[in-house]
Amino acid sequence: MLLFVFGISRANNVQITGTSVTGSNITFTISWENSWNANVAPANWDAVWVFIKYQDCNTRIWAHAGLSTVGSDHTTSAPLQVDPVTDGKGVFIRRSSIGGGTVAPTQVTLKMAIPAGTYNYKVFGIEMVNVPQGNFELGDATSVSTFNNINVTATSQSAGISAAAIGGGSSTIPNTFPTGYNSFYCMKNEISQLQYVEYLNSLTYDQQKAHTYSDPISAAGTYVMFGSFAYRNGIVISTPGSNGAIPAVYACDASNGVENNSDDGQSIAANNLSWGDLAAYLDWAALRPMTELEFEKVCRGSMPRVAGEYPWGTTDINQVYSTLGGLINDYMSNETFTPVANGTCVYGVGSGSGSFGPVRVGAFASGTSGRASSGAAFYGAMEMGGNLWERVVNTSAAGVSFNGTNGDGTIAPNGDANQATWPSVTTAAGSGFRGGDYINVAARVRTSDRNTVTVADATRYPSYGGRGVR
């Protein structure tokens, strides 16, 4: 017998509702805003990476559901299509034809491959942008430690890139390392606090303990990423865990009152994430870290390099931050800044005070904004510069062993990601930082700035966040 749960999963403006299960099929309704499928530059589309977790009603343990790799086993209707993936860890749901705007609630049915049993189910959705296969330019001849001005091509991926050719103190890049030439998907936004809460609520007690500052046994209302409300992080314990075995239940409560209200910071970027925290989230979501070459591809796309450019393709930058006048709708899903200005970016507060912090993911984008006014990277990813640091796999000797393996949806009992070629979750060797944050100066925001790309920091810090690719 199968037991199913009805619920809602929100990843920014993605809404998944009305979940039901019949046999091996799971059906739900999905909708999201500002969707597109374009046949002009950047000639890409957005999608939602959808994956399923199921909970054994006896053990209460959540597991990752396999999905059919055969497209005809899944059904939906216009304007959507379902694209399966070869490892069956999820599907991409996207527009089936050229168009844009809000995707109205549309029913989707997916075929699962899981053992017989009695289960609860949860459907998760993460907004992604497609990054098409193709050449792109690397480096800008201006930024700190920038790569040489070279073109990344099919040959770069098939033959690798020598250390002399790429420069920047890089090791030789083998052909197994993702150079950004091949197509991939990138998370549209940094991980939000609601997404991190939903992740925590699917973990065991020990796994939760590994990925929060406060112990899961702490009292209800305890802020778990810093121990108190600070740095605009409102993740709290709603129901404490117990006996070192029963996991806690987490919620968002930035307003320090009733949990999960509309002003509780669900869409604020999740901060204070260590490399181990980020890697585990990506492994759990069946995603993977991006490489620093992929970072430049996402930002610059197929456009010619511009010396000193930011991810939105110009050298214009307009400073905003969380305590600056102009922030409106604090902690709400429509938090934004006014007035609108090209190159708006959260950077440069120059302080580690807990009164500062990240803003809402996608805070500068609207249905009418352009690339420069929304601060969008070439393919539509938001906040690739500023807000929180992007964690990438670098091209050091430790980093180039990374081969692009995706997470498998399962993390180790102690909470660690368990992908062999990913940078170490204990030392962070092979990982680094790109894109700047709300604390540092404008130069760190530049697309080709590599000032901190070899800093192997395994600790947590208020301006550390991240996103993944697949």
Coordinates of N, CA and C in Angstrom, one line a residue, residues 114-212:
I114 N 10.8 2.7 -7.7 CA 11.1 2.6 -6.3 C 10.6 1.2 -5.8
P115 N 11.1 0.7 -4.7 CA 10.6 -0.6 -4.2 C 9.2 -0.5 -3.6
A116 N 8.5 -1.6 -3.6 CA 7.2 -1.6 -3.0 C 7.3 -1.2 -1.5
G117 N 6.3 -0.5 -1.0 CA 6.3 -0.2 0.4 C 5.2 0.9 0.6
T118 N 5.2 1.4 1.9 CA 4.2 2.4 2.3 C 5.0 3.7 2.6
Y119 N 4.7 4.7 1.8 CA 5.6 5.9 1.8 C 4.8 7.2 1.8
N120 N 5.5 8.2 2.3 CA 5.1 9.6 2.1 C 6.0 10.1 1.0
Y121 N 5.6 11.1 0.3 CA 6.3 11.7 -0.9 C 6.4 13.2 -0.8
K122 N 7.5 13.7 -1.3 CA 7.7 15.2 -1.5 C 8.3 15.4 -2.8
V123 N 7.7 16.4 -3.6 CA 8.3 16.8 -4.9 C 9.0 18.1 -4.7
F124 N 10.2 18.1 -5.1 CA 11.1 19.3 -5.0 C 11.3 19.9 -6.4
G125 N 11.4 21.2 -6.5 CA 11.6 21.9 -7.8 C 12.6 23.0 -7.6
I126 N 13.6 23.1 -8.5 CA 14.7 24.1 -8.4 C 14.8 24.8 -9.8
E127 N 14.6 26.1 -9.8 CA 14.7 26.8 -11.1 C 16.1 26.7 -11.7
M128 N 16.2 26.5 -13.0 CA 17.5 26.3 -13.7 C 17.4 27.1 -15.0
V129 N 18.6 27.5 -15.5 CA 18.7 28.1 -16.8 C 19.6 27.2 -17.7
N130 N 19.2 27.0 -18.9 CA 20.0 26.2 -19.9 C 21.2 27.0 -20.4
V131 N 22.3 26.4 -20.4 CA 23.6 27.0 -20.9 C 23.9 26.1 -22.2
P132 N 23.7 26.6 -23.4 CA 23.9 25.8 -24.6 C 25.3 25.5 -24.8
Q133 N 25.6 24.4 -25.5 CA 26.9 24.1 -26.0 C 27.4 25.2 -26.9
G134 N 28.7 25.5 -26.8 CA 29.3 26.5 -27.7 C 30.5 27.1 -27.2
N135 N 31.2 27.8 -28.1 CA 32.5 28.5 -27.8 C 32.2 29.7 -26.9
F136 N 33.2 30.1 -26.1 CA 33.1 31.3 -25.3 C 34.5 31.8 -25.0
E137 N 34.6 33.1 -24.6 CA 35.8 33.7 -24.4 C 36.1 33.7 -22.9
L138 N 37.4 33.4 -22.5 CA 37.8 33.3 -21.1 C 38.8 34.5 -20.9
G139 N 38.8 35.0 -19.6 CA 39.7 36.0 -19.3 C 39.3 37.4 -19.7
D140 N 40.0 38.5 -19.1 CA 39.6 39.8 -19.6 C 40.9 40.7 -19.6
A141 N 42.1 40.2 -19.3 CA 43.3 40.9 -19.4 C 43.4 42.1 -18.4
T142 N 42.4 42.2 -17.4 CA 42.4 43.3 -16.5 C 42.2 42.8 -15.0
S143 N 41.4 41.9 -14.8 CA 41.0 41.5 -13.4 C 42.2 40.7 -12.8
V144 N 42.1 40.7 -11.5 CA 43.2 40.0 -10.7 C 43.3 38.5 -11.0
S145 N 44.5 38.1 -11.3 CA 44.8 36.7 -11.6 C 43.9 36.1 -12.7
T146 N 43.5 36.9 -13.6 CA 42.6 36.5 -14.7 C 43.3 35.4 -15.5
F147 N 42.5 34.5 -16.1 CA 43.0 33.6 -17.1 C 43.5 34.4 -18.4
N148 N 44.3 33.8 -19.2 CA 44.7 34.4 -20.4 C 43.5 34.6 -21.3
N149 N 43.6 35.5 -22.2 CA 42.5 35.7 -23.2 C 42.5 34.6 -24.2
I150 N 41.7 33.6 -24.0 CA 41.6 32.4 -24.9 C 40.2 32.1 -25.2
N151 N 39.9 31.4 -26.3 CA 38.6 30.9 -26.6 C 38.5 29.4 -26.1
V152 N 37.4 29.1 -25.5 CA 37.2 27.7 -25.1 C 36.3 27.1 -26.2
T153 N 36.7 26.0 -26.8 CA 36.1 25.4 -27.9 C 35.9 23.9 -27.7
A154 N 35.4 23.3 -28.7 CA 35.3 21.8 -28.7 C 36.6 21.1 -28.5
T155 N 37.6 21.7 -29.1 CA 39.0 21.2 -28.9 C 39.4 21.3 -27.4
S156 N 39.1 22.4 -26.8 CA 39.4 22.6 -25.4 C 38.9 21.5 -24.5
Q157 N 37.6 21.1 -24.8 CA 37.0 20.0 -24.1 C 37.6 18.6 -24.4
S158 N 37.8 18.4 -25.7 CA 38.2 17.0 -26.1 C 39.7 16.8 -25.9
A159 N 40.5 17.8 -25.9 CA 42.0 17.7 -25.7 C 42.5 18.2 -24.4
G160 N 41.7 19.0 -23.7 CA 42.2 19.7 -22.5 C 42.9 21.0 -22.9
I161 N 43.3 21.7 -21.8 CA 44.0 23.0 -22.0 C 45.2 23.0 -21.2
S162 N 46.3 23.3 -21.8 CA 47.6 23.3 -21.1 C 47.7 24.5 -20.1
A163 N 48.5 24.3 -19.1 CA 48.7 25.3 -18.1 C 49.2 26.6 -18.8
A164 N 50.1 26.5 -19.8 CA 50.7 27.7 -20.4 C 49.6 28.4 -21.2
A165 N 48.7 27.7 -21.8 CA 47.7 28.3 -22.6 C 46.7 29.1 -21.8
I166 N 46.3 28.5 -20.7 CA 45.2 29.1 -19.9 C 45.8 30.2 -19.0
G167 N 47.0 30.0 -18.4 CA 47.6 31.0 -17.6 C 46.9 31.1 -16.2
G168 N 47.1 32.2 -15.6 CA 46.5 32.5 -14.3 C 46.9 31.6 -13.2
G169 N 48.1 30.9 -13.4 CA 48.6 30.0 -12.4 C 47.9 28.7 -12.3
S170 N 47.1 28.4 -13.4 CA 46.3 27.2 -13.4 C 47.2 26.0 -13.7
S171 N 46.7 24.8 -13.2 CA 47.3 23.5 -13.7 C 46.8 23.2 -15.1
T172 N 47.4 22.2 -15.7 CA 46.9 21.8 -17.0 C 45.5 21.1 -16.8
I173 N 44.6 21.5 -17.6 CA 43.2 21.0 -17.5 C 43.0 19.8 -18.4
P174 N 42.6 18.6 -17.8 CA 42.4 17.4 -18.6 C 41.1 17.5 -19.3
N175 N 40.9 16.6 -20.3 CA 39.6 16.6 -21.0 C 38.4 16.0 -20.2
T176 N 38.7 15.5 -19.0 CA 37.6 15.1 -18.2 C 37.0 16.2 -17.3
F177 N 37.7 17.4 -17.3 CA 37.2 18.5 -16.5 C 36.2 19.3 -17.3
P178 N 35.1 19.7 -16.7 CA 34.1 20.5 -17.4 C 34.6 21.9 -17.7
T179 N 34.8 22.2 -19.0 CA 35.4 23.5 -19.4 C 34.3 24.5 -19.6
G180 N 33.1 24.1 -19.7 CA 32.0 25.0 -20.0 C 31.6 25.0 -21.5
Y181 N 32.3 24.2 -22.3 CA 32.0 24.2 -23.7 C 30.7 23.4 -23.9
N182 N 30.6 22.2 -23.2 CA 29.4 21.4 -23.4 C 28.2 22.0 -22.7
S183 N 27.0 21.7 -23.1 CA 25.8 22.2 -22.6 C 25.6 21.7 -21.1
F184 N 25.0 22.5 -20.3 CA 24.6 22.2 -18.9 C 23.5 23.1 -18.5
Y185 N 23.0 22.8 -17.3 CA 22.0 23.6 -16.6 C 22.7 24.2 -15.4
C186 N 22.3 25.5 -15.1 CA 22.8 26.2 -13.9 C 21.6 26.7 -13.1
M187 N 21.7 26.5 -11.8 CA 20.6 27.1 -10.9 C 20.5 28.6 -11.2
K188 N 19.2 29.0 -11.4 CA 19.0 30.4 -11.7 C 19.3 31.3 -10.6
N189 N 19.2 30.8 -9.4 CA 19.4 31.6 -8.2 C 20.3 30.9 -7.2
E190 N 20.8 31.6 -6.2 CA 21.5 31.0 -5.1 C 20.5 30.3 -4.3
I191 N 21.0 29.3 -3.6 CA 20.1 28.5 -2.7 C 19.4 29.4 -1.7
S192 N 18.1 29.3 -1.6 CA 17.3 30.2 -0.7 C 17.2 29.5 0.7
Q193 N 16.8 30.3 1.6 CA 16.6 29.8 3.0 C 15.5 28.8 3.0
L194 N 14.4 29.0 2.3 CA 13.4 28.0 2.2 C 13.9 26.7 1.6
Q195 N 14.7 26.7 0.6 CA 15.2 25.5 0.0 C 16.1 24.8 1.0
Y196 N 16.9 25.5 1.8 CA 17.7 24.9 2.8 C 16.9 24.3 3.9
V197 N 15.8 24.9 4.3 CA 14.9 24.3 5.3 C 14.3 23.0 4.7
E198 N 13.8 23.0 3.5 CA 13.2 21.8 2.9 C 14.3 20.7 2.9
Y199 N 15.5 21.0 2.6 CA 16.6 20.0 2.6 C 16.8 19.5 4.0
L200 N 16.9 20.4 5.0 CA 17.1 19.9 6.4 C 16.0 19.0 6.8
N201 N 14.8 19.3 6.4 CA 13.6 18.5 6.9 C 13.5 17.2 6.3
S202 N 14.5 16.8 5.4 CA 14.5 15.5 4.8 C 15.7 14.7 5.3
L203 N 16.5 15.2 6.3 CA 17.7 14.6 6.7 C 17.4 13.9 8.1
T204 N 18.4 13.0 8.4 CA 18.4 12.4 9.7 C 18.9 13.4 10.8
Y205 N 18.8 13.0 12.0 CA 19.3 13.8 13.1 C 20.8 14.1 12.9
D206 N 21.6 13.1 12.7 CA 23.0 13.3 12.5 C 23.4 14.1 11.3
Q207 N 22.6 14.0 10.2 CA 22.9 14.8 9.0 C 22.5 16.2 9.3
Q208 N 21.4 16.5 10.0 CA 21.0 17.8 10.3 C 22.1 18.5 11.2
K209 N 22.6 17.8 12.2 CA 23.6 18.3 13.1 C 24.9 18.7 12.3
A210 N 25.2 18.0 11.2 CA 26.4 18.3 10.5 C 26.2 19.6 9.6
H211 N 25.0 20.0 9.4 CA 24.8 21.1 8.4 C 24.1 22.3 9.0
T212 N 24.1 22.4 10.4 CA 23.6 23.6 11.1 C 24.6 24.0 12.2

